[in-house]
Coordinates of C-alpha atoms in Angstrom, one line a residue:
Chain A
M41 CA 64.1 -21.6 -21.6
P42 CA 66.8 -23.3 -19.6
Q43 CA 68.6 -26.3 -21.2
A44 CA 67.2 -29.6 -19.9
P45 CA 69.7 -32.3 -18.8
I46 CA 71.0 -34.3 -21.8
F47 CA 71.3 -38.1 -21.5
D48 CA 74.3 -39.9 -22.8
P49 CA 73.6 -43.7 -22.7
A50 CA 77.3 -44.7 -22.9
K51 CA 78.0 -47.4 -20.3
K52 CA 81.7 -46.9 -19.9
W53 CA 82.8 -44.2 -17.5
Q54 CA 86.4 -43.5 -16.8
N55 CA 88.1 -41.2 -14.3
F56 CA 90.1 -38.3 -15.6
H57 CA 93.5 -40.0 -15.2
Q58 CA 92.1 -43.3 -16.7
T59 CA 93.2 -45.4 -13.8
Y60 CA 89.9 -47.3 -13.7
L61 CA 86.8 -48.0 -15.7
Q62 CA 83.3 -48.0 -14.2
I63 CA 80.2 -49.4 -15.9
V64 CA 77.2 -47.0 -15.5
E65 CA 73.7 -46.9 -16.8
G66 CA 74.4 -43.6 -18.5
T67 CA 75.4 -40.0 -17.8
W68 CA 73.2 -36.9 -17.5
D69 CA 74.8 -33.6 -18.4
L70 CA 73.4 -30.6 -16.6
H71 CA 73.7 -27.1 -17.9
L72 CA 73.8 -23.7 -16.1
P73 CA 70.4 -22.1 -16.7
R74 CA 71.7 -18.5 -17.1
L75 CA 68.2 -17.1 -16.5
A76 CA 69.3 -13.5 -15.7
A77 CA 69.4 -11.1 -18.6
D78 CA 72.9 -9.8 -17.7
G79 CA 74.4 -13.3 -17.6
A80 CA 75.2 -13.0 -13.9
T81 CA 74.4 -16.0 -11.7
S82 CA 71.0 -15.5 -10.1
M83 CA 68.8 -17.1 -7.4
E84 CA 66.6 -18.3 -10.3
D85 CA 69.6 -20.3 -11.7
L86 CA 70.1 -22.0 -8.3
K87 CA 66.4 -22.8 -8.1
E88 CA 66.2 -24.2 -11.6
T89 CA 69.2 -26.4 -11.1
T90 CA 67.8 -27.6 -7.9
R91 CA 64.6 -28.5 -9.7
Q92 CA 66.5 -30.4 -12.4
F93 CA 68.5 -32.4 -9.8
Q94 CA 65.4 -33.3 -7.8
A95 CA 63.6 -34.5 -11.0
L96 CA 66.6 -36.7 -11.8
I97 CA 66.7 -38.1 -8.2
A98 CA 63.0 -38.8 -8.4
E99 CA 63.3 -40.5 -11.8
A100 CA 66.3 -42.6 -10.6
R101 CA 64.4 -43.7 -7.5
A102 CA 61.4 -44.7 -9.7
K103 CA 63.7 -46.8 -11.8
N104 CA 65.5 -48.1 -8.8
L105 CA 68.8 -46.8 -10.1
P106 CA 71.6 -45.4 -7.9
L107 CA 73.1 -42.1 -8.9
R108 CA 75.9 -39.8 -8.0
A109 CA 77.0 -36.3 -9.0
V110 CA 80.5 -36.2 -10.6
G111 CA 82.5 -33.1 -11.4
S112 CA 85.9 -33.4 -13.0
R113 CA 86.2 -37.1 -12.6
W114 CA 89.5 -36.3 -10.8
S115 CA 89.5 -38.9 -8.0
L116 CA 91.9 -41.8 -8.2
S117 CA 89.8 -43.7 -5.8
K118 CA 86.3 -45.0 -6.7
A119 CA 84.6 -42.6 -4.3
P120 CA 82.5 -40.8 -7.0
T121 CA 81.4 -44.0 -8.8
T122 CA 78.0 -45.3 -9.2
S123 CA 76.5 -48.3 -11.0
G124 CA 73.5 -46.2 -12.0
W125 CA 73.4 -42.7 -13.4
A126 CA 76.3 -40.3 -13.3
L127 CA 75.2 -36.7 -13.1
N128 CA 77.8 -34.6 -14.8
T129 CA 78.1 -31.2 -13.1
N130 CA 81.1 -29.5 -14.7
R131 CA 78.9 -27.0 -16.6
L132 CA 77.3 -25.8 -13.3
R133 CA 79.7 -22.9 -12.7
G134 CA 77.4 -20.3 -11.2
R135 CA 79.0 -18.0 -8.7
M136 CA 77.8 -15.2 -6.4
K137 CA 79.3 -12.8 -4.0
V138 CA 77.4 -13.0 -0.7
A139 CA 75.8 -9.6 0.1
A140 CA 76.1 -8.3 3.6
A141 CA 72.3 -7.9 3.6
D142 CA 71.8 -11.6 3.2
L143 CA 74.0 -12.6 6.2
D144 CA 72.5 -14.0 9.4
P145 CA 72.9 -11.5 12.2
A146 CA 74.6 -14.2 14.2
Y147 CA 77.4 -14.7 11.7
P148 CA 80.5 -14.3 13.8
G149 CA 82.9 -13.4 11.0
T150 CA 85.0 -10.3 11.1
A151 CA 84.4 -7.4 8.8
D152 CA 87.0 -8.8 6.4
Q153 CA 85.4 -12.2 6.4
K154 CA 82.0 -10.7 5.8
S155 CA 83.3 -9.0 2.7
G156 CA 85.0 -12.2 1.4
L157 CA 82.1 -14.7 1.2
Y158 CA 81.3 -16.4 -2.1
L159 CA 78.8 -19.0 -3.2
F160 CA 80.0 -21.4 -5.9
Q161 CA 78.0 -24.0 -7.7
C162 CA 79.3 -27.5 -7.7
G163 CA 80.8 -27.5 -11.2
N164 CA 83.4 -24.7 -10.5
T165 CA 86.9 -26.1 -10.5
V166 CA 89.5 -25.0 -8.0
A167 CA 90.9 -23.1 -11.0
D168 CA 87.6 -21.3 -11.5
V169 CA 87.4 -20.3 -7.9
N170 CA 90.9 -18.9 -8.0
K171 CA 90.2 -16.9 -11.2
V172 CA 87.0 -15.4 -9.7
I173 CA 88.3 -14.4 -6.3
E174 CA 91.9 -13.5 -7.2
A175 CA 90.6 -11.0 -9.9
K176 CA 91.7 -7.4 -9.5
S177 CA 88.0 -6.6 -8.8
Q178 CA 87.8 -9.0 -5.9
Q179 CA 91.2 -9.0 -4.2
R180 CA 90.7 -12.3 -2.4
A181 CA 92.4 -15.7 -2.3
L182 CA 92.1 -19.2 -0.9
F183 CA 93.9 -19.8 2.4
T184 CA 95.2 -23.1 1.2
S185 CA 95.1 -25.3 -1.8
G186 CA 95.8 -28.8 -3.1
A187 CA 98.6 -29.3 -5.6
A188 CA 96.3 -29.4 -8.6
N189 CA 93.5 -27.2 -9.7
G190 CA 91.4 -29.4 -12.1
Q191 CA 89.1 -30.8 -9.4
T192 CA 85.7 -29.2 -8.9
I193 CA 85.6 -27.4 -5.6
V194 CA 82.9 -29.7 -4.3
G195 CA 84.6 -32.9 -5.5
A196 CA 87.9 -31.9 -4.0
T197 CA 86.4 -30.9 -0.6
A198 CA 84.0 -33.8 -0.4
C199 CA 86.9 -36.1 -0.7
G200 CA 88.8 -34.3 2.1
T201 CA 91.6 -32.7 0.0
H202 CA 94.0 -31.6 2.7
G203 CA 95.6 -28.4 1.5
S204 CA 99.1 -27.3 2.2
A205 CA 99.4 -24.3 4.4
L206 CA 101.2 -24.9 7.7
D207 CA 98.7 -23.0 9.9
F208 CA 95.4 -23.8 8.1
G209 CA 93.3 -26.9 7.9
A210 CA 92.0 -28.6 4.8
L211 CA 90.5 -27.1 1.6
H212 CA 87.0 -27.9 3.0
D213 CA 87.7 -25.6 5.9
H214 CA 86.9 -22.7 3.5
I215 CA 83.3 -23.9 3.4
V216 CA 80.9 -22.4 5.9
A217 CA 77.6 -23.4 4.3
L218 CA 76.4 -26.0 1.8
H219 CA 73.3 -26.6 -0.2
L220 CA 72.5 -30.3 -0.3
I221 CA 69.9 -31.8 -2.6
A222 CA 69.0 -35.1 -0.9
T223 CA 65.8 -36.4 -2.4
G224 CA 63.2 -35.6 -5.0
D225 CA 61.3 -33.4 -2.6
R226 CA 63.8 -32.3 0.0
H227 CA 66.8 -30.0 -0.1
Y228 CA 68.8 -28.5 2.8
W229 CA 70.8 -25.5 3.6
I230 CA 73.4 -26.8 6.1
E231 CA 75.6 -24.8 8.4
R232 CA 77.3 -25.2 11.7
K233 CA 75.2 -24.1 14.7
S234 CA 78.4 -22.3 15.9
R235 CA 78.8 -20.4 12.6
R236 CA 75.5 -19.4 11.1
V237 CA 76.1 -17.6 7.8
M238 CA 73.1 -17.0 5.6
G239 CA 70.0 -15.2 6.8
D240 CA 66.6 -17.0 7.1
A241 CA 65.0 -14.9 4.4
W242 CA 67.7 -15.8 1.8
I243 CA 67.4 -19.5 2.6
A244 CA 63.6 -19.3 2.4
R245 CA 63.9 -17.7 -1.1
L246 CA 66.0 -20.6 -2.1
G247 CA 63.3 -22.9 -0.8
A248 CA 65.7 -25.0 1.2
K249 CA 65.2 -26.3 4.7
P250 CA 67.8 -24.8 7.1
M251 CA 69.7 -27.4 9.1
R252 CA 71.9 -25.8 11.8
E253 CA 70.8 -27.3 15.1
D254 CA 74.2 -28.6 15.8
D255 CA 77.7 -28.8 14.2
D256 CA 77.8 -32.5 13.5
L257 CA 75.6 -32.6 10.4
F258 CA 77.7 -29.9 8.7
N259 CA 80.9 -31.6 9.9
A260 CA 79.7 -34.9 8.4
A261 CA 78.3 -33.6 5.1
V262 CA 81.3 -31.5 4.2
V263 CA 83.4 -34.6 3.8
S264 CA 81.0 -37.2 2.6
F265 CA 82.2 -38.1 -1.0
G266 CA 78.8 -37.8 -2.5
S267 CA 77.1 -40.1 0.0
F268 CA 74.7 -37.5 1.5
G269 CA 73.1 -36.5 -1.8
I270 CA 74.2 -33.9 -4.3
I271 CA 76.1 -30.9 -2.9
H272 CA 74.8 -28.3 -5.3
A273 CA 76.6 -25.2 -3.9
V274 CA 79.0 -24.1 -1.2
V275 CA 79.7 -20.8 0.5
L276 CA 83.4 -20.1 1.0
E277 CA 85.2 -17.8 3.4
T278 CA 88.3 -16.4 1.7
A279 CA 91.5 -14.5 2.7
P280 CA 92.7 -11.1 1.5
R281 CA 94.7 -11.6 -1.7
Y282 CA 98.4 -12.5 -1.2
L283 CA 101.4 -13.7 -3.2
L284 CA 103.6 -16.7 -2.6
E285 CA 107.3 -16.6 -3.3
T286 CA 108.8 -20.0 -4.0
N287 CA 112.4 -21.1 -4.8
P288 CA 112.5 -24.9 -4.8
Q289 CA 115.9 -26.5 -4.3
T290 CA 117.2 -30.0 -4.2
L291 CA 119.0 -30.8 -0.9
K292 CA 120.7 -33.7 0.8
L293 CA 118.7 -35.4 3.5
D294 CA 120.9 -34.7 6.6
E295 CA 120.1 -34.3 10.3
N296 CA 119.4 -30.6 10.0
L297 CA 116.9 -31.2 7.2
W298 CA 115.3 -34.0 9.2
K299 CA 114.5 -31.4 11.8
A300 CA 112.5 -29.4 9.3
I301 CA 110.8 -32.4 7.7
G302 CA 110.3 -34.4 10.9
A303 CA 109.4 -31.6 13.3
L304 CA 108.9 -28.4 11.4
D305 CA 111.9 -27.0 13.1
F306 CA 113.3 -24.5 10.5
S307 CA 116.1 -23.2 12.8
A308 CA 118.8 -25.6 11.9
H309 CA 119.1 -25.9 8.2
P310 CA 120.9 -23.0 6.3
F311 CA 118.2 -23.2 3.5
F312 CA 115.8 -21.4 5.9
A313 CA 118.3 -19.0 7.4
G314 CA 117.0 -15.4 7.5
K315 CA 113.7 -16.5 6.1
G316 CA 112.0 -18.2 9.1
R317 CA 108.9 -20.2 9.0
P318 CA 107.3 -20.5 5.6
Y319 CA 103.6 -20.2 4.9
F320 CA 103.8 -23.5 3.0
F321 CA 106.4 -26.2 3.2
Q322 CA 106.9 -29.2 1.0
A323 CA 109.6 -31.8 1.0
V324 CA 109.6 -34.4 -1.8
I325 CA 111.8 -37.4 -0.7
N326 CA 113.2 -39.7 -3.4
P327 CA 113.6 -42.9 -1.4
S328 CA 116.1 -44.3 -4.0
N329 CA 118.7 -41.7 -2.9
D330 CA 119.2 -39.1 -0.2
E331 CA 117.9 -36.2 -2.3
V332 CA 115.0 -34.0 -1.2
L333 CA 113.2 -31.4 -3.4
I334 CA 112.3 -28.6 -0.9
S335 CA 109.7 -25.9 -1.6
A336 CA 109.3 -23.3 1.1
N337 CA 106.7 -20.7 0.0
Y338 CA 106.7 -17.3 1.8
R339 CA 103.7 -15.1 1.9
K340 CA 104.0 -11.6 0.5
D341 CA 101.6 -8.7 0.1
C342 CA 99.9 -8.5 -3.3
P343 CA 99.8 -5.2 -5.0
A344 CA 96.3 -4.0 -5.7
D345 CA 96.9 -3.6 -9.4
Y346 CA 98.4 -7.2 -9.8
V347 CA 96.8 -9.1 -12.6
P348 CA 97.3 -12.9 -12.3
T349 CA 97.9 -15.0 -15.4
Y350 CA 97.0 -18.6 -15.5
G351 CA 97.7 -21.5 -17.8
L352 CA 100.2 -24.1 -18.8
M353 CA 103.5 -22.9 -20.3
Q354 CA 106.1 -24.8 -22.4
K355 CA 108.9 -23.8 -24.7
D356 CA 108.3 -24.3 -28.4
G357 CA 110.0 -27.5 -29.5
A358 CA 110.5 -28.7 -25.9
L359 CA 110.7 -32.5 -25.4
G360 CA 108.8 -34.0 -22.5
P361 CA 106.6 -36.9 -21.5
G362 CA 103.4 -37.3 -23.5
F363 CA 99.9 -37.4 -22.3
D364 CA 99.9 -41.2 -21.9
S365 CA 103.6 -41.9 -21.5
L366 CA 103.3 -43.2 -17.9
S367 CA 101.3 -46.3 -19.0
L368 CA 104.2 -47.6 -21.0
A369 CA 106.7 -46.4 -18.4
G370 CA 104.8 -48.5 -15.8
V371 CA 105.0 -51.6 -17.9
I372 CA 108.7 -51.1 -18.7
L373 CA 109.6 -50.4 -15.0
D374 CA 107.8 -53.6 -13.9
H375 CA 110.3 -55.5 -16.0
F376 CA 113.4 -53.4 -15.5
K377 CA 113.6 -52.4 -11.9
G378 CA 117.1 -51.0 -12.3
L379 CA 115.7 -48.1 -14.3
I380 CA 113.4 -47.0 -11.5
P381 CA 115.7 -44.6 -9.7
R382 CA 116.3 -42.7 -12.9
F383 CA 112.6 -42.7 -13.7
G384 CA 111.8 -41.7 -10.1
K385 CA 113.9 -38.6 -10.5
A386 CA 112.3 -37.8 -13.9
A387 CA 108.8 -38.4 -12.5
A388 CA 109.5 -36.1 -9.5
A389 CA 110.6 -33.4 -11.9
S390 CA 107.5 -33.9 -14.0
L391 CA 105.0 -34.0 -11.1
F392 CA 106.4 -31.2 -8.9
D393 CA 107.3 -27.7 -9.9
T394 CA 111.0 -26.9 -9.6
N395 CA 111.1 -23.3 -10.9
A396 CA 111.5 -20.2 -8.7
R397 CA 108.3 -18.2 -9.0
T398 CA 106.1 -15.6 -7.3
G399 CA 102.4 -15.5 -7.8
T400 CA 99.0 -15.8 -6.3
P401 CA 98.0 -19.2 -4.9
G402 CA 96.0 -19.8 -8.1
E403 CA 99.1 -19.2 -10.1
I404 CA 101.5 -21.3 -7.9
Y405 CA 99.1 -24.2 -7.5
G406 CA 97.9 -23.9 -11.1
Y407 CA 97.6 -26.0 -14.2
K408 CA 99.7 -29.1 -14.5
A409 CA 100.5 -31.0 -17.7
P410 CA 97.8 -33.6 -17.9
Q411 CA 99.0 -37.2 -17.5
L412 CA 97.2 -40.5 -17.5
H413 CA 98.0 -43.5 -15.4
V414 CA 99.5 -41.6 -12.5
A415 CA 99.7 -43.4 -9.2
S416 CA 98.9 -41.4 -6.1
G417 CA 97.9 -42.1 -2.6
S418 CA 98.3 -40.1 0.6
I419 CA 98.7 -41.0 4.3
A420 CA 98.5 -38.6 7.1
V421 CA 100.1 -39.0 10.5
A422 CA 100.6 -36.8 13.6
L423 CA 103.7 -34.6 13.5
P424 CA 105.4 -36.4 16.4
D425 CA 105.2 -39.6 14.3
A426 CA 106.5 -37.9 11.1
R427 CA 110.1 -39.1 11.1
R428 CA 109.3 -42.6 12.2
T429 CA 106.6 -42.9 9.5
L430 CA 108.9 -41.6 6.8
E431 CA 111.7 -44.0 7.9
T432 CA 109.2 -46.8 7.9
L433 CA 108.1 -46.0 4.3
I434 CA 111.7 -45.6 3.1
Q435 CA 112.5 -49.0 4.7
L436 CA 109.5 -50.5 2.9
Y437 CA 110.8 -49.1 -0.3
K438 CA 114.1 -50.8 0.3
D439 CA 112.4 -54.0 1.3
I440 CA 110.3 -54.4 -1.8
G441 CA 112.9 -53.0 -4.1
P442 CA 112.9 -49.8 -6.2
V443 CA 109.4 -48.5 -6.8
P444 CA 108.6 -45.6 -9.2
L445 CA 107.3 -43.4 -6.4
V446 CA 108.4 -40.4 -4.4
L447 CA 107.2 -39.2 -1.0
G448 CA 105.8 -35.7 -1.0
C449 CA 105.5 -34.3 2.6
R450 CA 103.2 -31.4 3.4
Y451 CA 101.8 -30.2 6.7
T452 CA 98.4 -28.9 7.8
R453 CA 96.2 -28.4 10.8
R454 CA 93.3 -30.5 12.2
T455 CA 89.9 -29.8 10.8
P456 CA 86.5 -30.4 12.5
A457 CA 85.1 -32.6 9.7
L458 CA 84.1 -35.9 11.1
L459 CA 85.9 -38.1 8.5
A460 CA 88.6 -35.6 7.7
F461 CA 91.9 -36.7 6.3
N462 CA 93.4 -33.9 8.4
R463 CA 92.7 -35.7 11.7
F464 CA 95.8 -34.6 13.7
D465 CA 96.5 -31.3 15.5
I466 CA 99.5 -30.9 13.2
G467 CA 99.6 -33.5 10.5
L468 CA 102.2 -34.6 8.0
M469 CA 100.4 -35.5 4.8
I470 CA 102.6 -37.9 2.8
S471 CA 101.6 -37.9 -0.8
I472 CA 103.0 -41.1 -2.4
D473 CA 103.1 -40.1 -6.1
G474 CA 104.5 -41.7 -9.2
I475 CA 103.9 -44.1 -12.0
D476 CA 101.1 -46.7 -11.9
S477 CA 102.8 -50.1 -12.0
A478 CA 102.6 -53.4 -10.2
H479 CA 105.4 -52.3 -7.9
S480 CA 103.6 -49.1 -7.0
R481 CA 100.4 -51.0 -6.2
A482 CA 102.4 -53.4 -4.1
F483 CA 103.8 -50.4 -2.2
F484 CA 100.4 -48.9 -1.6
A485 CA 99.0 -52.2 -0.4
A486 CA 101.9 -52.8 2.0
A487 CA 102.2 -49.2 3.4
A488 CA 99.2 -49.4 5.6
D489 CA 100.1 -52.8 7.0
R490 CA 103.6 -51.5 7.8
L491 CA 102.3 -48.5 9.7
E492 CA 100.0 -50.7 11.7
A493 CA 102.8 -53.0 12.5
Q494 CA 104.7 -50.0 13.9
G495 CA 101.7 -48.9 15.9
I496 CA 101.4 -45.6 14.0
A497 CA 98.0 -43.9 13.9
Y498 CA 97.2 -42.7 10.4
T499 CA 94.4 -41.7 8.0
Q500 CA 94.3 -42.0 4.2
H501 CA 93.1 -39.7 1.5
W502 CA 89.6 -40.5 0.4
G503 CA 90.1 -39.3 -3.2
K504 CA 93.3 -41.1 -3.9
S505 CA 94.3 -44.8 -4.0
N506 CA 93.8 -46.0 -0.5
A507 CA 93.7 -49.3 1.4
Y508 CA 90.8 -48.4 3.7
T509 CA 88.6 -51.2 5.0
A510 CA 85.7 -50.9 7.4
D511 CA 88.0 -51.8 10.3
R512 CA 90.6 -49.3 9.3
V513 CA 88.0 -46.5 9.0
K514 CA 86.8 -47.4 12.5
A515 CA 90.4 -47.4 13.8
A516 CA 91.1 -44.0 12.2
Y517 CA 87.9 -42.2 13.2
G518 CA 86.4 -44.1 16.2
G519 CA 83.1 -42.7 17.3
N520 CA 83.0 -40.2 14.4
V521 CA 81.9 -43.0 12.1
A522 CA 78.6 -43.5 14.1
K523 CA 78.1 -39.8 14.2
W524 CA 78.6 -39.6 10.4
R525 CA 76.2 -42.4 9.7
A526 CA 73.6 -40.8 12.1
A527 CA 74.0 -37.5 10.2
R528 CA 73.5 -39.3 6.9
R529 CA 70.2 -40.6 8.3
Q530 CA 69.1 -37.1 9.1
V531 CA 69.1 -36.0 5.5
L532 CA 68.4 -39.4 3.9
P533 CA 66.0 -41.0 6.4
G534 CA 64.7 -43.9 4.3
D535 CA 66.7 -47.0 3.4
S536 CA 65.8 -46.4 -0.2
D537 CA 66.9 -42.8 0.0
R538 CA 70.4 -43.9 1.2
A539 CA 70.5 -46.8 -1.3
L540 CA 70.4 -44.2 -4.1
F541 CA 73.7 -42.7 -3.0
D542 CA 75.4 -45.9 -1.8
N543 CA 78.2 -47.3 -3.9
S544 CA 80.7 -50.1 -3.5
Y545 CA 83.4 -47.7 -2.3
I546 CA 81.5 -46.7 0.8
A547 CA 80.1 -50.2 1.3
E548 CA 83.6 -51.6 1.5
R549 CA 84.5 -49.0 4.1
G550 CA 81.5 -49.8 6.3
L551 CA 79.7 -46.5 5.6
A552 CA 76.8 -47.6 3.3
G553 CA 73.2 -48.4 4.3
Chain B
M296 CA 117.4 -62.6 -20.7
R297 CA 115.7 -63.8 -23.9
K298 CA 112.3 -63.0 -22.3
R299 CA 113.5 -59.4 -21.7
H300 CA 114.7 -59.0 -25.2
L301 CA 111.4 -60.2 -26.4
F302 CA 109.6 -57.8 -24.2
V303 CA 111.7 -54.9 -25.4
L304 CA 111.1 -55.9 -29.0
T305 CA 107.4 -56.1 -28.4
A306 CA 107.3 -52.8 -26.6
S307 CA 109.2 -51.1 -29.4
L308 CA 106.9 -52.6 -32.0
A309 CA 103.9 -51.6 -29.9
T310 CA 105.1 -48.0 -29.3
G311 CA 106.1 -47.8 -33.0
G312 CA 102.5 -48.5 -33.9
C313 CA 101.0 -46.1 -31.5
M314 CA 100.8 -42.4 -31.5
Q315 CA 98.8 -39.8 -29.5
Y316 CA 98.6 -36.0 -29.9
L317 CA 96.9 -33.9 -27.4
V318 CA 95.7 -30.4 -28.4
Q319 CA 94.3 -28.1 -25.7
P320 CA 94.5 -24.4 -24.6
P321 CA 96.8 -23.4 -21.8
A322 CA 93.9 -23.2 -19.3
P323 CA 91.1 -25.6 -20.4
S324 CA 87.6 -25.5 -19.0
L325 CA 86.1 -28.9 -19.7
A326 CA 82.3 -29.2 -20.2
G327 CA 80.8 -32.7 -20.1
S328 CA 82.6 -36.0 -20.6
P329 CA 85.1 -37.1 -23.2
H330 CA 83.5 -38.3 -26.5
E331 CA 85.2 -40.9 -28.7
V332 CA 84.9 -41.1 -32.5
T333 CA 86.6 -43.6 -34.8
A334 CA 87.7 -42.0 -38.0
N335 CA 89.3 -43.5 -41.2
S336 CA 91.5 -41.8 -43.7
Y337 CA 91.8 -43.4 -47.1
L338 CA 94.1 -42.9 -50.1
G339 CA 96.5 -40.6 -48.3
S340 CA 93.6 -38.5 -46.8
E341 CA 91.8 -38.0 -50.2
L342 CA 88.8 -39.6 -48.5
Q343 CA 87.9 -39.5 -44.9
Q344 CA 85.2 -41.3 -43.0
P345 CA 83.4 -39.4 -41.6
P346 CA 84.3 -36.5 -43.8
Y347 CA 85.0 -34.5 -40.7
V348 CA 84.7 -35.3 -37.1
L349 CA 81.7 -33.3 -35.9
A350 CA 81.7 -32.6 -32.1
K351 CA 78.0 -33.1 -31.9
K352 CA 78.0 -33.2 -28.1
C353 CA 79.1 -29.6 -27.8
V354 CA 75.8 -27.8 -27.4
D355 CA 74.7 -24.2 -26.8
G356 CA 77.6 -22.6 -28.5
E357 CA 80.3 -24.7 -26.8
Q358 CA 83.6 -24.9 -28.6
L359 CA 86.3 -27.5 -28.1
A360 CA 88.4 -27.7 -25.0
R361 CA 90.6 -30.7 -25.9
V362 CA 91.2 -33.0 -28.8
I363 CA 93.2 -36.2 -28.6
V364 CA 94.1 -38.0 -31.8
K365 CA 95.4 -41.5 -31.1
R366 CA 96.2 -44.6 -32.9
D367 CA 96.6 -48.0 -31.2
F368 CA 98.9 -50.8 -32.4
G369 CA 96.3 -52.4 -34.6
Q370 CA 95.4 -49.1 -36.3
G371 CA 99.1 -48.3 -36.7
L372 CA 99.9 -51.7 -38.2
L373 CA 97.0 -51.4 -40.7
S374 CA 98.2 -48.0 -41.8
W375 CA 101.8 -49.3 -42.1
I376 CA 101.0 -52.4 -44.2
T377 CA 98.8 -50.4 -46.5
F378 CA 101.4 -47.7 -46.9
G379 CA 99.0 -45.2 -45.5
L380 CA 96.2 -46.0 -47.9
V381 CA 94.0 -47.0 -45.0
A382 CA 94.8 -45.0 -41.9
P383 CA 92.3 -45.4 -39.0
A384 CA 92.6 -43.3 -35.8
T385 CA 90.5 -42.6 -32.7
V386 CA 89.6 -39.0 -32.0
V387 CA 88.6 -38.1 -28.4
Y388 CA 87.2 -34.6 -27.9
E389 CA 85.9 -32.7 -24.9
C390 CA 83.7 -29.6 -25.1
A391 CA 84.7 -26.3 -23.5
N392 CA 82.5 -24.2 -21.2
V393 CA 81.1 -21.4 -23.2
D394 CA 82.5 -18.5 -21.2
E395 CA 82.8 -17.4 -17.6
P396 CA 79.4 -16.9 -16.0
G397 CA 79.0 -13.5 -14.6
L398 CA 79.6 -13.1 -10.9
G399 CA 76.1 -12.6 -9.4
N400 CA 75.2 -11.3 -6.0
T401 CA 73.0 -13.1 -3.5
S402 CA 70.9 -10.0 -3.3
G403 CA 70.3 -10.1 -7.0
G404 CA 72.2 -8.5 -10.0
A405 CA 75.9 -8.6 -10.9
R406 CA 78.8 -7.7 -8.6

């Protein structure tokens, strides 16, 4: 007998990093049914979980309670919050290899892509995905990754996590199909018309309604922060397994380095001499001085017998910041601004890896020491605006005084998702990371105003602290907002259907209703 | 300046009264939400209330993924003024996913 969902009536719900508290009407914990005798994830598991989700949606609707699925509670924004029931999905870690026999004949993937498709249930973390596909038996890898691995794959992608590879889009660009549970009696299998993946027979066995008459519905649902219903599972395309070699160094910010940071021109600075264009490039600018922590990761072949090892490491007896050290640091720095540059340097060292390493993407973008009360927001701009944007933010830093934040620069390609953070052909994604404090919050609040005053087009990360308003969302996405809302009405046609998945986060951004 | 000194003194006192230990494996796999239990230790741990902190929310064979033992300023102060005879603390635990589910195959069976 599968385990039924278990209700926890606790009213207080906090995100993982404890940057906010949300009052809910309780949390339902769902469990992986594990109905197959051999323990492998089966179609029956997917159907039973679907049935449980639908029963909870129907019950919530009967009680007039909103609800949302939540995974790792990783978001620093309130995107995943609800005032009703939270459905905890982090035990739903079913995973399947997609069999060639189940593919749609129209799937346009290459032979390699056909052999590298996986279905993951919503509770799998990015760490889980890496462990599964990077195993010696699978020999696959993600094309790109966020800096952390604790988010669920659905939580990270639904909030538009941008990734970090120079020639790939966002993390959600791995997804080619998704299973959406929208109401108590309707669930959908959504793909792009231009990239059909699963065969009709398989979708019929699942009992889902196929939705692939156009690309817009998929492009809307894939970045919808839980607003379209519950994304129960996703199918990912993967890359052949590879290694990344990284050797971070701290450099002075001079004109040659600006060419790399501001224009991805790696020809001028000696750091890149003889190595060429990296697969992944990151520059962490400390605005309190002219130091930049550079990471250029180069792609290498991965030996077939390579066995990745994952997990946090520390030396016995090492001294470092505690789990909750940043909350006190934030209070101290609000009163002693003179200490901020020193703390900024320490925070950068704590938040970003500085050791030379070689490993799979899952090893390189692996476990981080957990820390509460981090401050993090991200802004994306087009590459031609990169230097001007960074100089504007550095000037803002100087204008409002030292702030315990650093500017992490990463670069990605545009994605087709309608409300994608990766909105620009080549985008600079500026991750503003540090310690939660009054000064940090003032910086976040002023950053968007300052870019607008400079006439710089930008987007903001949906899953991090952001200053989006309805007007700013319209300015960033134009006609895509109407398309996104129309797509939402396709899967949630009734006002009351949509009200279940509305929350204050999307209401404040003009996306509810 | 006096205000600053007062703040530093308060912060020192507050941090002196607080402590927090996090125990977790190198690669935790969290199941469910964090659960908080208030525990009291009496007479230098001769008595404990509850006698042991039972992770009741870990079901179906789940073990523990993470335990945080913490003491806020009030709890620390009480422990200090009673010379440890009354030592309250808050224990936060999170369950661990039982194991890695087997990799299935959309056509059925394991792969």
